[in-house]
Each structure stands twice: as structure tokens, then as C-alpha cells.
Short mmCIF file of C-alpha atoms and ligand atoms in Angstrom, two decimals:
data_model
loop_
_atom_site.label_atom_id
_atom_site.label_comp_id
_atom_site.label_asym_id
_atom_site.label_seq_id
_atom_site.Cartn_x
_atom_site.Cartn_y
_atom_site.Cartn_z
CA MET Q 26 17.27 11.18 47.50
CA SER Q 27 14.79 10.02 44.69
CA GLU Q 28 16.75 6.69 44.46
CA MET Q 29 15.02 5.65 47.50
CA LYS Q 30 13.12 2.53 46.35
CA ARG Q 31 12.64 0.39 49.54
CA ILE Q 32 11.07 1.23 52.65
CA ALA Q 33 10.88 -0.86 55.74
CA VAL Q 34 7.93 -0.01 58.27
CA ILE Q 35 8.27 -1.29 61.75
CA GLY Q 36 5.18 -1.86 63.85
CA ALA Q 37 1.88 -3.12 61.70
CA GLY Q 38 -0.61 -1.24 63.88
CA THR Q 39 -2.69 1.99 63.19
CA MET Q 40 0.09 3.93 61.81
CA GLY Q 41 2.46 1.52 60.39
CA ALA Q 42 -0.11 0.12 58.41
CA GLY Q 43 -1.15 3.69 57.18
CA ILE Q 44 2.21 4.55 56.27
CA ALA Q 45 2.71 1.36 54.54
CA ILE Q 46 -0.27 2.14 52.35
CA SER Q 47 0.93 5.93 51.50
CA ALA Q 48 4.54 4.43 50.50
CA SER Q 49 3.40 1.61 48.81
CA VAL Q 50 0.53 3.55 46.85
CA SER Q 51 3.21 5.94 45.88
CA GLY Q 52 5.35 3.19 44.12
CA PHE Q 53 7.70 2.33 46.83
CA ASN Q 54 8.62 -1.34 47.80
CA VAL Q 55 7.43 -1.70 51.36
CA ILE Q 56 8.32 -4.31 54.05
CA VAL Q 57 5.96 -4.24 57.16
CA ILE Q 58 7.67 -5.77 60.16
CA ASP Q 59 5.82 -6.48 63.54
CA MET Q 60 6.44 -9.17 66.42
CA THR Q 61 3.30 -11.14 65.63
CA GLU Q 62 1.57 -12.72 62.38
CA ALA Q 63 -1.76 -11.47 63.64
CA ALA Q 64 -0.64 -7.93 63.59
CA LEU Q 65 0.87 -8.39 60.26
CA GLU Q 66 -2.54 -10.07 59.02
CA SER Q 67 -4.35 -7.22 60.53
CA ALA Q 68 -2.48 -4.83 58.58
CA LEU Q 69 -2.74 -6.78 55.45
CA SER Q 70 -6.47 -6.66 55.49
CA ARG Q 71 -6.41 -2.90 55.94
CA ILE Q 72 -4.28 -2.40 52.97
CA ARG Q 73 -6.73 -4.76 50.91
CA ARG Q 74 -9.70 -2.63 52.31
CA TYR Q 75 -8.03 0.43 51.42
CA LEU Q 76 -7.28 -0.57 47.91
CA ASP Q 77 -10.86 -2.21 47.52
CA ARG Q 78 -12.40 1.14 48.43
CA GLN Q 79 -10.04 3.08 45.91
CA THR Q 80 -11.10 0.69 43.22
CA GLU Q 81 -14.79 1.10 43.80
CA LYS Q 82 -14.67 4.67 43.85
CA GLN Q 83 -12.47 4.44 40.51
CA LYS Q 84 -9.71 6.21 42.10
CA MET Q 85 -7.36 3.48 41.00
CA SER Q 86 -7.47 0.57 38.39
CA GLY Q 87 -7.62 -3.15 39.34
CA THR Q 88 -4.40 -3.44 38.02
CA GLU Q 89 -2.91 -0.55 39.92
CA ALA Q 90 -4.30 -2.05 43.19
CA ALA Q 91 -2.93 -5.57 42.43
CA ALA Q 92 0.44 -4.07 41.89
CA THR Q 93 0.41 -1.82 44.99
CA LEU Q 94 -0.29 -4.88 47.00
CA ASP Q 95 2.41 -6.57 45.33
CA ARG Q 96 4.81 -4.16 46.43
CA CYS Q 97 3.94 -5.08 49.97
CA ARG Q 98 6.06 -7.68 52.09
CA PHE Q 99 5.18 -8.62 55.31
CA SER Q 100 7.83 -10.33 58.01
CA THR Q 101 8.05 -11.21 61.83
CA LYS Q 102 12.01 -10.77 61.40
CA MET Q 103 13.84 -7.49 62.16
CA ASP Q 104 16.72 -8.16 59.80
CA SER Q 105 14.10 -8.10 56.82
CA ALA Q 106 14.68 -4.27 57.10
CA ALA Q 107 18.26 -5.32 56.19
CA ASP Q 108 18.44 -3.78 52.49
CA SER Q 109 15.92 -0.87 52.93
CA ASP Q 110 16.96 2.62 51.99
CA LEU Q 111 14.48 4.15 54.73
CA VAL Q 112 13.07 2.55 58.03
CA ILE Q 113 10.28 3.89 59.71
CA GLU Q 114 9.42 2.78 63.05
CA ALA Q 115 5.76 3.08 64.47
CA VAL Q 116 5.95 0.47 67.64
CA PHE Q 117 4.64 1.31 70.66
CA GLU Q 118 4.94 4.57 72.33
CA ASP Q 119 7.84 3.40 74.79
CA LEU Q 120 11.37 4.79 75.21
CA ALA Q 121 12.77 1.22 75.92
CA VAL Q 122 11.11 -0.63 73.26
CA LYS Q 123 11.75 1.92 70.46
CA ARG Q 124 15.51 2.19 71.61
CA SER Q 125 15.63 -1.70 71.48
CA VAL Q 126 14.25 -1.72 67.97
CA PHE Q 127 16.84 0.65 66.74
CA GLY Q 128 19.57 -0.87 68.39
CA LYS Q 129 18.59 -4.18 66.66
CA LEU Q 130 18.17 -2.35 63.32
CA GLU Q 131 21.58 -0.52 63.40
CA SER Q 132 23.27 -3.90 63.54
CA SER Q 133 21.53 -5.15 60.57
CA VAL Q 134 20.77 -2.21 57.99
CA GLY Q 135 23.69 -0.72 55.47
CA LEU Q 136 25.36 2.43 56.59
CA GLU Q 137 23.19 4.40 53.81
CA THR Q 138 19.91 3.63 55.32
CA GLN Q 139 17.98 6.27 56.76
CA LEU Q 140 16.02 5.89 60.14
CA ALA Q 141 13.12 7.56 61.36
CA THR Q 142 10.61 7.34 64.38
CA ASN Q 143 6.81 8.26 63.97
CA THR Q 144 7.15 9.20 67.95
CA SER Q 145 4.02 11.65 69.18
CA ALA Q 146 5.67 12.56 72.42
CA LEU Q 147 9.23 11.22 73.13
CA LYS Q 148 11.97 13.08 72.25
CA VAL Q 149 13.63 11.92 69.04
CA SER Q 150 17.18 12.64 70.45
CA ASP Q 151 16.49 10.17 73.43
CA ILE Q 152 15.18 7.59 71.08
CA GLY Q 153 18.55 7.95 68.98
CA ALA Q 154 20.73 8.36 72.39
CA GLY Q 155 22.26 4.81 72.04
CA LEU Q 156 22.88 4.83 68.42
CA ILE Q 157 26.47 4.63 66.70
CA ARG Q 158 25.20 6.80 63.98
CA PRO Q 159 22.43 9.28 65.51
CA GLU Q 160 23.03 11.54 62.35
CA ARG Q 161 21.00 9.20 60.09
CA LEU Q 162 17.89 9.34 62.60
CA CYS Q 163 14.99 11.90 62.43
CA GLY Q 164 11.40 12.07 63.51
CA LEU Q 165 8.67 11.47 60.98
CA HIS Q 166 5.49 12.21 62.39
CA TYR Q 167 2.61 11.47 60.42
CA PHE Q 168 -1.05 12.21 61.48
CA SER Q 169 -3.74 9.43 61.47
CA PRO Q 170 -5.17 8.10 59.30
CA ALA Q 171 -1.48 8.47 57.78
CA GLU Q 172 -2.74 7.33 54.37
CA VAL Q 173 -5.18 10.11 54.16
CA ASN Q 174 -3.96 13.09 56.05
CA PRO Q 175 -1.52 14.94 53.94
CA VAL Q 176 0.87 16.55 56.37
CA VAL Q 177 4.06 15.15 58.05
CA GLU Q 178 6.40 16.44 60.43
CA VAL Q 179 10.14 15.87 59.85
CA VAL Q 180 11.72 16.42 63.31
CA ARG Q 181 15.34 17.43 63.18
CA THR Q 182 17.60 16.53 66.53
CA ASP Q 183 20.93 18.49 66.96
CA ALA Q 184 22.54 15.53 65.65
CA THR Q 185 20.45 14.80 62.44
CA ALA Q 186 22.38 15.18 59.34
CA ASP Q 187 21.32 17.39 56.40
CA ALA Q 188 21.41 14.36 54.09
CA THR Q 189 18.86 12.80 56.16
CA ILE Q 190 16.33 15.50 56.10
CA ASP Q 191 16.98 15.81 52.21
CA ALA Q 192 16.26 12.11 51.80
CA VAL Q 193 13.25 12.14 53.89
CA LEU Q 194 11.76 15.31 52.27
CA SER Q 195 12.19 13.97 49.06
CA PHE Q 196 10.54 10.55 49.75
CA LEU Q 197 7.77 12.37 51.29
CA GLY Q 198 7.31 14.53 48.30
CA ALA Q 199 7.07 11.39 46.30
CA CYS Q 200 4.27 10.35 48.58
CA GLY Q 201 2.43 13.85 47.83
CA LYS Q 202 2.80 14.61 51.61
CA GLN Q 203 3.49 18.20 52.62
CA SER Q 204 6.19 18.36 55.02
CA ILE Q 205 6.89 20.51 58.06
CA GLU Q 206 10.50 20.78 59.15
CA CYS Q 207 10.81 21.32 62.97
CA LEU Q 208 12.79 20.91 66.02
CA ASP Q 209 12.96 18.15 68.49
CA ARG Q 210 10.54 20.01 70.99
CA SER Q 211 7.64 18.97 73.06
CA GLY Q 212 4.57 18.72 70.58
CA PHE Q 213 6.93 19.47 67.46
CA ALA Q 214 5.07 22.18 65.26
CA LEU Q 215 1.32 21.15 65.57
CA ASN Q 216 0.62 19.60 68.78
CA ARG Q 217 2.28 22.46 70.31
CA PHE Q 218 -0.98 24.54 69.72
CA PHE Q 219 -3.27 21.92 69.04
CA CYS Q 220 -3.26 20.47 72.54
CA PRO Q 221 -3.28 23.62 74.40
CA TYR Q 222 -6.57 24.22 71.92
CA THR Q 223 -8.19 21.23 73.25
CA ASN Q 224 -7.00 22.08 76.55
CA GLU Q 225 -8.52 25.31 76.75
CA ALA Q 226 -11.89 23.95 75.51
CA ALA Q 227 -11.94 21.58 78.76
CA ARG Q 228 -10.85 24.78 80.81
CA CYS Q 229 -13.97 26.59 79.48
CA TYR Q 230 -15.98 23.73 80.08
CA ASP Q 231 -14.56 23.54 83.93
CA ASP Q 232 -15.47 27.12 84.14
CA GLY Q 233 -19.09 26.47 83.30
CA LEU Q 234 -18.95 28.72 79.94
CA GLY Q 235 -20.55 25.80 77.92
CA THR Q 236 -21.19 22.19 77.43
CA PRO Q 237 -18.83 20.40 74.98
CA ALA Q 238 -21.68 20.63 72.29
CA GLN Q 239 -21.67 24.31 72.79
CA ILE Q 240 -18.12 24.71 72.77
CA ASP Q 241 -17.45 22.68 69.73
CA GLU Q 242 -19.93 24.56 67.83
CA VAL Q 243 -18.12 27.86 68.80
CA ALA Q 244 -14.64 26.58 67.66
CA ARG Q 245 -16.34 25.31 64.51
CA ASP Q 246 -17.65 29.00 63.98
CA VAL Q 247 -14.56 30.78 65.22
CA PHE Q 248 -12.06 28.55 63.26
CA GLY Q 249 -13.86 27.06 60.43
CA VAL Q 250 -12.87 23.45 61.42
CA ALA Q 251 -15.10 20.73 60.39
CA ILE Q 252 -15.42 19.23 63.81
CA GLY Q 253 -14.86 20.96 67.42
CA PRO Q 254 -12.16 20.12 69.77
CA PHE Q 255 -14.32 17.60 71.78
CA ALA Q 256 -15.08 15.58 68.87
CA VAL Q 257 -11.83 15.75 68.02
CA MET Q 258 -10.69 14.25 71.45
CA ASN Q 259 -13.58 11.48 71.13
CA ILE Q 260 -11.75 10.13 67.86
CA VAL Q 261 -8.21 10.49 68.94
CA LYS Q 262 -9.41 9.00 72.22
CA PRO Q 263 -9.37 11.09 75.32
CA ARG Q 264 -6.63 8.80 77.05
CA ILE Q 265 -4.38 9.50 74.13
CA ASN Q 266 -5.25 13.23 73.92
CA LEU Q 267 -4.35 13.55 77.70
CA ALA Q 268 -0.97 11.72 77.07
CA ALA Q 269 -0.16 14.35 74.26
CA VAL Q 270 -1.47 17.62 76.57
CA ARG Q 271 0.79 16.11 79.48
CA ASN Q 272 3.64 15.84 77.32
CA LEU Q 273 3.75 19.53 76.96
CA THR Q 274 3.62 20.28 80.89
CA PRO Q 275 7.50 20.83 81.22
CA LEU Q 276 6.84 23.91 78.85
CA GLY Q 277 5.13 25.63 81.68
CA SER Q 278 2.15 26.23 83.92
CA PHE Q 279 -0.10 27.11 81.18
CA TYR Q 280 0.29 23.82 79.31
CA ALA Q 281 -1.02 21.89 82.45
CA PRO Q 282 -4.08 19.62 81.67
CA ALA Q 283 -7.43 21.01 82.52
CA ARG Q 284 -9.46 19.15 85.52
CA SER Q 285 -11.87 17.46 83.40
CA LEU Q 286 -9.33 16.61 80.58
CA GLU Q 287 -7.69 14.55 83.25
CA THR Q 288 -10.76 12.99 84.66
CA THR Q 289 -12.14 12.21 81.14
CA GLY Q 290 -8.43 11.32 79.87
CA ASP Q 291 -7.72 8.99 82.81
CA ALA Q 292 -10.88 6.94 82.73
CA ASP Q 293 -10.82 7.39 78.76
CA ASP Q 294 -14.36 8.17 78.96
CA ASP Q 295 -15.83 10.12 75.76
CA TRP Q 296 -16.80 13.52 76.02
CA ASP Q 297 -20.75 13.78 75.94
CA LEU Q 298 -21.62 15.59 73.17
CA THR Q 299 -25.42 15.47 73.19
CA GLY Q 300 -27.69 18.64 74.11
CA ASP Q 301 -28.46 21.95 72.49
CA ALA Q 302 -25.28 23.58 70.78
CA ARG Q 303 -26.78 27.04 71.03
CA ILE Q 304 -25.29 29.44 73.02
CA ASP Q 305 -25.80 33.51 73.68
CA VAL Q 306 -23.55 35.87 71.88
CA THR Q 307 -21.51 36.97 74.57
CA THR Q 308 -20.64 33.72 76.11
CA ARG Q 309 -19.73 32.69 72.38
CA THR Q 310 -17.20 35.41 72.19
CA ARG Q 311 -15.89 34.66 75.78
CA ILE Q 312 -15.10 31.01 74.50
CA GLY Q 313 -14.04 31.93 71.27
CA ASP Q 314 -11.43 34.49 72.56
CA ARG Q 315 -10.23 31.89 75.03
CA LEU Q 316 -9.47 29.53 72.47
CA LYS Q 317 -7.69 31.89 70.35
CA GLY Q 318 -5.59 33.07 73.20
CA ALA Q 319 -4.52 29.52 73.84
CA ILE Q 320 -3.61 28.83 70.13
CA PHE Q 321 -1.88 32.40 69.82
CA LEU Q 322 0.12 32.06 73.22
CA SER Q 323 1.70 28.60 71.99
CA VAL Q 324 2.43 29.56 68.28
CA LEU Q 325 4.08 32.45 69.64
CA GLU Q 326 6.10 30.57 72.19
CA GLU Q 327 7.22 28.02 69.40
CA LEU Q 328 8.07 30.96 66.93
CA THR Q 329 10.33 32.62 69.33
CA GLU Q 330 11.70 29.17 70.05
CA GLN Q 331 11.98 28.90 66.05
CA VAL Q 332 10.57 25.16 66.20
CA ALA Q 333 8.89 25.67 62.98
CA ALA Q 334 8.39 28.18 60.05
CA PRO Q 335 5.40 30.51 60.47
CA LYS Q 336 4.24 29.31 57.00
CA ASP Q 337 4.42 25.65 57.75
CA ILE Q 338 2.58 26.30 61.18
CA ASP Q 339 -0.25 27.83 59.20
CA MET Q 340 -0.09 25.19 56.44
CA GLY Q 341 -0.48 22.37 58.90
CA ALA Q 342 -3.26 23.89 60.88
CA ARG Q 343 -5.27 24.14 57.46
CA ARG Q 344 -4.12 20.81 56.07
CA ALA Q 345 -3.76 18.58 58.80
CA PHE Q 346 -6.37 19.99 61.26
CA THR Q 347 -8.92 21.79 58.66
CA PHE Q 348 -8.54 25.16 60.06
CA ALA Q 349 -10.07 27.82 57.61
CA LYS Q 350 -6.95 29.92 58.41
CA GLY Q 351 -3.50 29.40 60.01
CA PRO Q 352 -2.77 30.72 63.62
CA VAL Q 353 -0.21 33.22 62.31
CA GLU Q 354 -2.68 34.46 59.67
CA MET Q 355 -5.06 35.13 62.26
CA MET Q 356 -2.98 36.96 64.44
CA ARG Q 357 -1.89 39.10 61.75
CA GLU Q 358 -5.54 40.01 60.95
CA GLU Q 359 -6.43 40.43 64.54
CA GLY Q 360 -3.40 42.87 65.14
CA ALA Q 361 -0.61 42.88 67.96
CA ALA Q 362 -2.90 44.96 70.47
CA LYS Q 363 -5.84 42.40 70.25
CA VAL Q 364 -3.61 39.17 70.07
CA LYS Q 365 -2.15 40.37 73.40
CA ARG Q 366 -5.34 41.08 74.85
CA LEU Q 367 -6.03 37.53 73.90
CA VAL Q 368 -3.07 36.04 75.24
CA CYS Q 369 -3.75 37.69 78.50
CA LEU Q 370 -7.13 35.85 78.93
CA VAL Q 371 -5.21 32.31 79.17
CA GLN Q 372 -1.92 33.77 80.75
CA PRO Q 373 -2.60 37.12 82.56
CA ASP Q 374 1.06 37.78 83.39
CA TRP Q 375 2.16 37.17 79.90
CA VAL Q 376 5.06 39.61 78.83
CA GLY Q 377 6.15 38.21 75.58
CA SER Q 378 5.96 40.61 72.29
CA VAL Q 379 3.55 39.93 69.39
CA SER Q 380 5.85 39.92 66.30
CA VAL Q 381 4.20 38.27 63.25
N1 NAD L 4 -2.36 6.75 66.66
C1 NAD L 4 -2.18 7.85 66.54
O1 NAD L 4 -3.10 8.61 66.07
C2 NAD L 4 -0.66 8.26 66.43
C3 NAD L 4 -0.44 9.34 65.50
C4 NAD L 4 1.04 9.71 65.23
C5 NAD L 4 1.98 9.03 66.11
N2 NAD L 4 1.50 7.94 66.82
C6 NAD L 4 2.74 7.22 67.13
O2 NAD L 4 2.93 6.11 66.19
C7 NAD L 4 3.65 4.91 66.92
C8 NAD L 4 2.72 3.80 67.00
O3 NAD L 4 1.24 4.08 67.25
P1 NAD L 4 0.11 3.35 66.72
O4 NAD L 4 -1.14 3.93 67.15
O5 NAD L 4 0.25 2.90 65.38
O6 NAD L 4 0.06 1.85 67.87
P2 NAD L 4 -0.56 0.66 67.61
O7 NAD L 4 -0.50 0.02 69.11
O8 NAD L 4 -1.65 0.72 67.00
O9 NAD L 4 0.55 -0.32 67.05
C9 NAD L 4 1.91 -0.66 67.47
C10 NAD L 4 2.47 -2.02 66.77
O10 NAD L 4 3.80 -2.28 67.09
C11 NAD L 4 4.08 -3.33 67.43
N3 NAD L 4 5.26 -3.60 68.00
C12 NAD L 4 5.46 -3.24 69.23
N4 NAD L 4 6.62 -3.34 69.68
C13 NAD L 4 7.17 -4.11 68.57
C14 NAD L 4 8.82 -4.59 68.40
N5 NAD L 4 9.65 -4.68 69.43
N6 NAD L 4 8.94 -4.84 67.42
C15 NAD L 4 8.29 -5.10 66.16
N7 NAD L 4 6.80 -4.45 66.43
C16 NAD L 4 6.37 -4.04 67.43
C17 NAD L 4 2.92 -4.02 67.82
O11 NAD L 4 2.61 -5.47 67.77
C18 NAD L 4 1.78 -3.23 67.05
O12 NAD L 4 1.30 -3.92 65.95
C19 NAD L 4 3.51 5.38 68.56
O13 NAD L 4 4.94 5.84 68.91
C20 NAD L 4 2.84 6.76 68.50
O14 NAD L 4 2.94 7.44 69.35
C21 NAD L 4 0.25 7.51 67.04
#
């Protein structure tokens, strides 16, 4: 629905400010809504800093930057979203808070307004459970930083209407984002395998196979990623990573958080990445095989559940997480027999089949 013009972003924090930048730079009029003036001021500063950097790097002219800023409005009143074509909610990760926001929104926005939540771990259908018209709600899961990361998961619940999906896909296309359509399952399409990958890295550490620096080095080598899983966890923050891993525990015992991941996450301590990253060839292979096994197992499961399409999972791995190759492509290269062997390293009683 390319006639979308006005976007409301509820919550002016880390994600809301990034989403506002992405939409306003792409020509949409954006109203950013938060409870406090302080949060709005901080979002405005972040938008200004982003635009200053773009003009310094000559990626944007001063006139374009001024026009982008002019397209952004700020408010502490929820009813300022009333005339929006799409509302993207990015408030605290709390079901009651999100439900209350959508309850207020539903009574103020027009019937044609589409609604989206940026939740990472809650079920989109639970957030929409109290809505009179849940068919216009979907998940729009941006990755941080939302103004930079090119990938957004579009989450469809059992109630979401095709028209809502079409409208948000068109909006994301206009913002230059690559969409991954997926079902409303724990971890959606990408955290479903990325969390087990960080978790398996911590299990390798718990088993004494290597230090975080060594395991990160193996991951860089095996997957071609810019930074390894422990460095990613330090950026995301171990506490938030642990919450994302715990979100997958209903999927089975394989997804249970590693011992050190719980300790580090509960204390919100950074992983110690210092020390010599060199490691002998045999141990390097053992760690690499286990990391692959964890990714392959979770991707095979999500493919069986039809959470997302194989090509989208691969695209997301490459573009959101900087993998050199997607997991499905890697499995095709390894061949069914080897994939099965690697999966059985992390789940010895695995009885699934490899058909990729
Ligand atoms: N931070 C990430 O890396 C990341 C990535 C993907 C998705 N998410 C999800 O995005 C959402 C926001 O996360 P964040 O990291 O931006 O949080 P944040 O704490 O940085 O910002 C949340 C903002 O929401 C505002 N807020 C809270 N309740 C509100 C209400 N009732 N009305 C209006 N504003 C309200 C707060 O004042 C705050 O400014 C969460 O659901 C989170 O799970 C976060």
C-alpha cells in the first residue's frame, strides 16, 4: 500500500528512534510518541546526530537532512497517532504495557490504520488478544540499530489479514529494508537459530573447549562473521541475550540456557574476550562442528514448522548477522549425512530427517 504516508512510532528508545530515522529518511512523515519529554528529546538528539553524520560523510545534502528532520514530529499524547497509516509500537518488552498501548490506540486511530509491534520475545497474538480488530496487527521485528540493519521480520499471527502484510511489506520496501515473512513462533525466523548459536558457544566454554576469545575466533573462521558470538552478546548485553535464549526454552531441552550464559546474563557481566585466541586444529574442529550442529538443528526444526522460507532464513543470516553463507546453503554443501552427524553432536537422540 504505497499510499502510506504517516507513520507513528510509540516508544522513543533505542529501537523507536532507529525506526523513526529509517522511516523519515525514506520520505515518510513520522510522529514519535513517548511518555516523557526527556525520552523524546533524547530521540531527537539521536536523529540529529545521525543526520549530521550522513551530511559529514556526504551521503545526504544539508537540504535533505533538514527536510528529513522536518518530517519528524514528537508528542507525549497517544492520540497524536490518530491520523497515522501505520503505527509501530516499540515500548518496553512487557505484555501488559504493550496491551495497554494497543488498547488506547485502537480507540483513537482510524479503521484503515495498520498496527505493528516490534516485540522480540512476546507472542504477537498475545499482544493483540484484547483487540477488537486483531487482523490489522502484525509483528515488525527490526534489528538494532534499526536505521542501519537492513533486515526486518514481518510476523503473521493466525489473525493477521493479508492486506496488513501487503501494506507493511510495501512500507518496508519503500524504506529499503529486506523483509522476512514468518510465523508467530518463539524466536521468529532468525533468533530461532542465532540464540542457539550463542548458547552453544557458551556450552563449549562450559565444557572447557576454549575461552570466549578462542571460540569467537573459531566462529569468525567457520561462518565468516565479522565478530564472534561472545562479542555479539557483549554488544547486545548478556542480560538481554539471556532473555532471548530463555524465550526459546518452551521449544525443548536443547534450547535450555547454558550454565555460564545464565550466570553471566543474570549478573549482566560482559564476557571476558581477552587472551590468546589461538587454538589447536582438533579443538577448533570440535567447536566449529558443535556451533554448526546447533544452527542446523534449530533451522531444520523451523523449516519443519514452516516458520519461514529457506531463502529468507539464509538472506537474514547473511544480511542481519553477516554470515558469509546462510545455514540452508551450508547444509546443502555439507550433505545430509554430515548434517545429521553434526546435529547429533548437540542432540544425540535426534531422529529428524535432513531435507534441504
Ligand atoms: N534493543 C534491541 O536490540 C531490540 C531489538 C529488537 C526488538 N526490540 C524490542 O523493541 C522494544 C523496545 O526496545 P528498546 O530497546 O527500544 O527499549 P527502550 O527501553 O530503549 O525504549 C522503550 C521506550 O518506550 C517508552 N515507553 C514505555 N512505555 C510506554 C508507554 N506506555 N507509552 C509510550 N512510551 C512508552 C519508554 O519511555 C522508552 O523510551 C521492545 O519490545 C524490545 O524487545 C529491542
